[in-house]
Tab-separated table of C-alpha atoms in Angstrom:
chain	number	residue	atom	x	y	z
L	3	UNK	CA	5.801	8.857	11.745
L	4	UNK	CA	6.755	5.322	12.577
L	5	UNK	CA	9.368	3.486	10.404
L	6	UNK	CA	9.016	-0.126	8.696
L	7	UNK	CA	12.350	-0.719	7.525
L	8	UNK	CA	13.086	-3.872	4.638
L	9	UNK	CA	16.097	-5.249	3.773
L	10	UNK	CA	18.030	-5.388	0.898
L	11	UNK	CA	16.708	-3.182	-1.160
L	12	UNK	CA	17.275	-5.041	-4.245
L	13	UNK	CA	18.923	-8.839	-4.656
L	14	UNK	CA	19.469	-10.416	-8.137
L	15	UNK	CA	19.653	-14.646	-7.696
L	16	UNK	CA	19.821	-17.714	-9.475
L	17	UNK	CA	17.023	-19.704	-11.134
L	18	UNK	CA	16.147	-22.270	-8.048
L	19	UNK	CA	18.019	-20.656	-5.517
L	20	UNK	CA	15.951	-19.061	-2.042
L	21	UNK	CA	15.881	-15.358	-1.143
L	22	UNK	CA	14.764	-13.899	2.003
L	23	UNK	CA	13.550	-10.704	2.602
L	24	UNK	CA	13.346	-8.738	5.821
L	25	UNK	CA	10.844	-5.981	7.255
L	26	UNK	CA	11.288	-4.604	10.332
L	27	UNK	CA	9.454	-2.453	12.521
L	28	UNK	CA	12.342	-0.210	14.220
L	29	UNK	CA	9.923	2.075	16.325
L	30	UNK	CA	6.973	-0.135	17.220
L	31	UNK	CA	6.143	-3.767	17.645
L	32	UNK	CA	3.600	-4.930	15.276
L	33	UNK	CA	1.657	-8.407	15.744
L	34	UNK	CA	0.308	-8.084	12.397
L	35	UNK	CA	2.623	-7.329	8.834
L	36	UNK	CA	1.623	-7.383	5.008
L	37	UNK	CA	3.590	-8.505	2.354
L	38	UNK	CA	2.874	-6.881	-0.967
L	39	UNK	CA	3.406	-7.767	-4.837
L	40	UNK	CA	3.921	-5.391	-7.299
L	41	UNK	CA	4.303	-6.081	-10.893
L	42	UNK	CA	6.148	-2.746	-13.438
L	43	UNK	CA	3.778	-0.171	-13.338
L	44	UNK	CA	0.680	-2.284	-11.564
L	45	UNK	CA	-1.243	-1.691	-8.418
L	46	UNK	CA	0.099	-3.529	-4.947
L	47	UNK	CA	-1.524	-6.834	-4.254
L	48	UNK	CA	-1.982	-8.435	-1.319
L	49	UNK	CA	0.034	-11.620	-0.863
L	50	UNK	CA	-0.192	-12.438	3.145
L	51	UNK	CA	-1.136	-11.521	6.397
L	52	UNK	CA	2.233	-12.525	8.380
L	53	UNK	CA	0.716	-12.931	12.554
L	54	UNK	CA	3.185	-13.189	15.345
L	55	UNK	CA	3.438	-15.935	16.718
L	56	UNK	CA	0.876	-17.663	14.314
L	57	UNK	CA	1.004	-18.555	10.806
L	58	UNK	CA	0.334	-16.528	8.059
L	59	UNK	CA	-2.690	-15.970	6.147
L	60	UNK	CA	-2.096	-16.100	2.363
L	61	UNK	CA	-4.209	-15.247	-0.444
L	62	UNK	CA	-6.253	-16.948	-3.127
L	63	UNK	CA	-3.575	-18.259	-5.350
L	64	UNK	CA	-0.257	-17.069	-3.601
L	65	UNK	CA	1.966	-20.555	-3.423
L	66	UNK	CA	2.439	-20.863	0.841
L	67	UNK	CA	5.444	-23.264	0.240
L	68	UNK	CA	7.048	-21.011	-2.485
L	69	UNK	CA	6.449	-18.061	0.160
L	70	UNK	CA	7.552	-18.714	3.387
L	71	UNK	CA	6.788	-16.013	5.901
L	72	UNK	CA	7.717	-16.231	9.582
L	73	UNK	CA	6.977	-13.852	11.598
L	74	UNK	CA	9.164	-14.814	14.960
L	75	UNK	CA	9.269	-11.862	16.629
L	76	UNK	CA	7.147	-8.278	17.308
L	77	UNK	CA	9.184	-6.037	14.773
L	78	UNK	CA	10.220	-9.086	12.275
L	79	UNK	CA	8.378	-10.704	9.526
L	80	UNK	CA	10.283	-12.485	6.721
L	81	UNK	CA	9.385	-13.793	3.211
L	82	UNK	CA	11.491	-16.255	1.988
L	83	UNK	CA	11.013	-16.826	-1.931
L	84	UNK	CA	12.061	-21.036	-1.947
L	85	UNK	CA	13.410	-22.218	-5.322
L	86	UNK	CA	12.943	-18.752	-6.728
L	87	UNK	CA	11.801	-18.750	-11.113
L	88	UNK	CA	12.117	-15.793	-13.305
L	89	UNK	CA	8.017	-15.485	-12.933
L	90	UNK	CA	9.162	-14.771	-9.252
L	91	UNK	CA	10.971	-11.680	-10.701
L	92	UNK	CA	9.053	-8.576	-9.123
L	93	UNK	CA	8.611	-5.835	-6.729
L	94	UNK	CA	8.274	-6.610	-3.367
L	95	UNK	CA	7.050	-4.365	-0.506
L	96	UNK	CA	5.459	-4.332	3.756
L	97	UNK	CA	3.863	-3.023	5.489
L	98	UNK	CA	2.951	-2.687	8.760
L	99	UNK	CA	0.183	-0.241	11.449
L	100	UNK	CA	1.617	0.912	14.962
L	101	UNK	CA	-0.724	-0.130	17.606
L	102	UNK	CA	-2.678	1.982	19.895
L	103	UNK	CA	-6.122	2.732	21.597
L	104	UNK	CA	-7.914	3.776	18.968
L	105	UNK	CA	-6.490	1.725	16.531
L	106	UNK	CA	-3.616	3.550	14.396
L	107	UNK	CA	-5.445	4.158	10.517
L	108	UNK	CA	-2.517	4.552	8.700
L	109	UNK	CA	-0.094	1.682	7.399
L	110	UNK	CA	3.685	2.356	6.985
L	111	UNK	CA	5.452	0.719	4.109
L	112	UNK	CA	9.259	-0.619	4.023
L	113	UNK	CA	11.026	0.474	0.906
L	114	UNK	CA	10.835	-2.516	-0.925
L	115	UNK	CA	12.925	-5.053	-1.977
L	116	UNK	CA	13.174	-5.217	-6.350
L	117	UNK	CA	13.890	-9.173	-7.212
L	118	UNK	CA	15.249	-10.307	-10.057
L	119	UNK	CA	15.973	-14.351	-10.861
L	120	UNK	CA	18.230	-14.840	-13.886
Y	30	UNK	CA	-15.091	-8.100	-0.912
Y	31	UNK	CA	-14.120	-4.892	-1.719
Y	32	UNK	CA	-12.799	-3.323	-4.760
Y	33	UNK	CA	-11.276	0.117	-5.768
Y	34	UNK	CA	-11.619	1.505	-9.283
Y	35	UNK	CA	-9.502	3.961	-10.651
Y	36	UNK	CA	-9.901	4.747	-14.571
Y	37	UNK	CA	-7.129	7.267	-15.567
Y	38	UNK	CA	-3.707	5.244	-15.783
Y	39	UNK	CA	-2.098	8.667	-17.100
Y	40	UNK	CA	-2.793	11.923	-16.028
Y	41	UNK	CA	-0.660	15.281	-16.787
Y	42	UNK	CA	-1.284	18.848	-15.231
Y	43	UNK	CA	1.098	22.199	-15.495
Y	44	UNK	CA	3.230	23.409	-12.725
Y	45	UNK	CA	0.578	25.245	-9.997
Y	46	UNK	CA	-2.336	24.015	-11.905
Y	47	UNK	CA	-5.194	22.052	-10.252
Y	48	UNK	CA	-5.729	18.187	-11.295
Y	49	UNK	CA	-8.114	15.704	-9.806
Y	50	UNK	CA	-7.848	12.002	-9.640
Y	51	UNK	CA	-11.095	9.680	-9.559
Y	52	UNK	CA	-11.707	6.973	-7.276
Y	53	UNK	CA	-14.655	4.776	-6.938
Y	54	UNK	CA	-14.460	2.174	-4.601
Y	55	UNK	CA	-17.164	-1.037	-3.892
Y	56	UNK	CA	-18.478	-2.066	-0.094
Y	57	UNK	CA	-21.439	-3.387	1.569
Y	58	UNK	CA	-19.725	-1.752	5.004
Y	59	UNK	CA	-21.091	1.322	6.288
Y	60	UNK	CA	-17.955	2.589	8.139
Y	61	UNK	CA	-14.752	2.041	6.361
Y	62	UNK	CA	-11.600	4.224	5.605
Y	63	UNK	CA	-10.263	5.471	2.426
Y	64	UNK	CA	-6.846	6.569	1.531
Y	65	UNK	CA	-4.259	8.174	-1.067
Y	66	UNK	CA	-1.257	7.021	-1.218
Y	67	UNK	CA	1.804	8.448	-3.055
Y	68	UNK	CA	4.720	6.382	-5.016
Y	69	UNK	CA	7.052	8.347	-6.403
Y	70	UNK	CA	9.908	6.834	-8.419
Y	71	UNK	CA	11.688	5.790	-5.345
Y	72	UNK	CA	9.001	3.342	-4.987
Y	73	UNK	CA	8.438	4.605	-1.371
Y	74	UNK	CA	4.673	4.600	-0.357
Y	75	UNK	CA	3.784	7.371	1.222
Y	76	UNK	CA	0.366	8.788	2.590
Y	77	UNK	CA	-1.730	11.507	0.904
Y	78	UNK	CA	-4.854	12.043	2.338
Y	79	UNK	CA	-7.257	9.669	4.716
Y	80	UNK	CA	-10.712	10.068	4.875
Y	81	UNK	CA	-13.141	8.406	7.476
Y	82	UNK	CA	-16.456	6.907	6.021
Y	83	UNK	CA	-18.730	8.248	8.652
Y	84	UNK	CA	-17.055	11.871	8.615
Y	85	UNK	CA	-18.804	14.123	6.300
Y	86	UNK	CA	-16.396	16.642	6.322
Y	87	UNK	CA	-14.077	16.498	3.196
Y	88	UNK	CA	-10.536	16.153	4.488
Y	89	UNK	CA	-7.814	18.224	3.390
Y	90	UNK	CA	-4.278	18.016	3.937
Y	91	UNK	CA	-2.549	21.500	2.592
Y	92	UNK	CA	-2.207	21.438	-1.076
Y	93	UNK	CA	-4.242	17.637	-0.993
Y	94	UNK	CA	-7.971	17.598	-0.759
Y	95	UNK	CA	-10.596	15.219	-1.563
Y	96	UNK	CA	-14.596	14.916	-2.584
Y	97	UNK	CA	-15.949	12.096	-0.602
Y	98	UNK	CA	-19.681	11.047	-2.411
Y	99	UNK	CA	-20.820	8.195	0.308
Y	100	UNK	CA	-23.447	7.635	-1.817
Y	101	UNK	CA	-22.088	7.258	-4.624
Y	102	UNK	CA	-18.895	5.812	-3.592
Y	103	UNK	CA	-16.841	7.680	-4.947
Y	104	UNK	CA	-13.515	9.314	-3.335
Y	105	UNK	CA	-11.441	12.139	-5.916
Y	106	UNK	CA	-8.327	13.527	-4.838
Y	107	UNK	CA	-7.466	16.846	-5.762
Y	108	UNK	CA	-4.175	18.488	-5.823
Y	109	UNK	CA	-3.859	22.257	-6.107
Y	110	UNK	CA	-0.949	24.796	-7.162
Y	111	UNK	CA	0.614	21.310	-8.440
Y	112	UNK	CA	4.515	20.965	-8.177
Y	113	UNK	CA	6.588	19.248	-9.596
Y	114	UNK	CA	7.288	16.990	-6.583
Y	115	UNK	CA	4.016	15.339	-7.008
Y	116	UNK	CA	4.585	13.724	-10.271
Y	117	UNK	CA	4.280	9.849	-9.067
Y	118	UNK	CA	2.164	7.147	-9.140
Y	119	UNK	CA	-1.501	7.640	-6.947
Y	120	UNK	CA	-3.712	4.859	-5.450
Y	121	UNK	CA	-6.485	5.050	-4.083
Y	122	UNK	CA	-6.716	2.417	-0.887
Y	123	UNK	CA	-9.639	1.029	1.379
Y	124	UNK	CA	-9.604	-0.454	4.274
Y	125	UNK	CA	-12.375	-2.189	6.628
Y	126	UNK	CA	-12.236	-1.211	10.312
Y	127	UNK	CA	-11.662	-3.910	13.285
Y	128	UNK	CA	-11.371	-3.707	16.215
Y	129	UNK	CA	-7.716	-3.902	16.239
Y	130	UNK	CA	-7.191	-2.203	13.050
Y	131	UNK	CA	-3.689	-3.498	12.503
Y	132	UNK	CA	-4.999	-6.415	11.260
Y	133	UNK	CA	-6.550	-5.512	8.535
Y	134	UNK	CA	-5.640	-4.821	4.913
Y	135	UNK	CA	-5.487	-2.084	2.321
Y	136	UNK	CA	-7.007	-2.462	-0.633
Y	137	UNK	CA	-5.321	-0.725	-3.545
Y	138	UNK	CA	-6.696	0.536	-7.097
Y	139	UNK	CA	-4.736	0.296	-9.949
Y	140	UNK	CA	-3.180	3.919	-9.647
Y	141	UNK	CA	-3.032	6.956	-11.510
Y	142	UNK	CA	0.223	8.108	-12.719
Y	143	UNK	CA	0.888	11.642	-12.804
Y	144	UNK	CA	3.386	13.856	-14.245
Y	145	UNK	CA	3.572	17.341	-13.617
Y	146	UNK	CA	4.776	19.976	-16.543
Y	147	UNK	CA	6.941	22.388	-15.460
């Protein structure tokens, strides 16, 4: 199957300090990636839609200036967490569907990226 | 918009026994897809079992099958001869079709964790 790759896998930072996390797709380009919260032992919600090329589309209630996503090229979105709080402290994952004619049904998730703000 | 039930947080079965998780999901679309999706303590999604809306066919993948009730919108999984492998968490996605079907979201349920008995 296709791989979404995310990097790091887990990053500890300071209290109003910025983190950025990177997803990759390393076997397909994908104009379209999801970014994913997920709280201990909760379901994954949906923060944003990150669009090449375009800017992203975020949900009801996710901050757009406390997550920056950029999505610059065809296999690389980014979240940026800006002035990162312990509330910011969480599980983070993408995800991402290979292209094709039909469309591809299933979604391939990075591994995740575990923040913690102290 | 759409919404995925699933109302067993906890769920145990013995090694090689049969379990089945519930899933009811909520749409006013007539074509849609449905999912299962496997965490298991690496935190690594991986997919269980899809099911297309306007198949009536039950899919099955091996050991993985499910009961799709259209009508009553409901969508079980069912895992036979159960292994210890499969202890992780379960969800239960859906997803709208597009056109381009990269562009559109999963929507998760709250997930079912299992643990298998040896």
């Amino acid at each position: 199957g296709a791989v979404v790759s995310q990097h790091p896998s887990w990053v500890i930072c300071k209290s109003g300090t910025s983190v950025k996390i990177e997803c990759r797709s390393l076997d397909f380009q994908a104009t379209t990636m999801f970014w994913y919260r997920q709280f201990p032992k909760q379901s994954l919600m949906l923060m944003a839609t990150s669009n090449e090329g375009s800017k992203a589309t975020y949900e009801q209630g996710v901050e757009k200036d406390k997550f920056l996503i950029n999505h610059a090229s065809l296999t690389l979105s980014t979240l940026t967490v800006t002035s990162a709080h312990p509330e910011d402290s969480s599980f983070y994952i993408c995800s991402a569907r290979p292209p094709g004619h039909p469309p591809s049904t299933e979604a391939f998730f990075g591994q995740g990226t575990r923040l913690t703000v102290v | 918009a759409q919404t995925v039930t699933q109302s067993q947080p906890e769920m145990s079965v013995q090694e090689a026994e049969t379990v089945t998780l519930s899933c009811t999901y909520d749409t006013s679309e007539n074509n849609y897809y449905l999912f299962w999706y496997k965490q298991p303590p690496s935190r690594q999604m991986i997919l269980v079992i899809r099911q297309e809306a306007y198949k009536q066919q039950n899919a099955t993948e091996n050991r993985f099958s499910v009961n799709f009730q259209k009508a009553a919108k409901s969508f079980s999984l069912k895992i036979s001869d159960s292994q210890l492998g499969d202890t992780a968490m379960y969800f239960c996605a859906f997803m709208k079709p597009s056109a381009y079907s990269g562009n559109t979201p999963l929507v998760f349920g709250k997930g079912t964790r299992l643990s298998v008995i040896a």
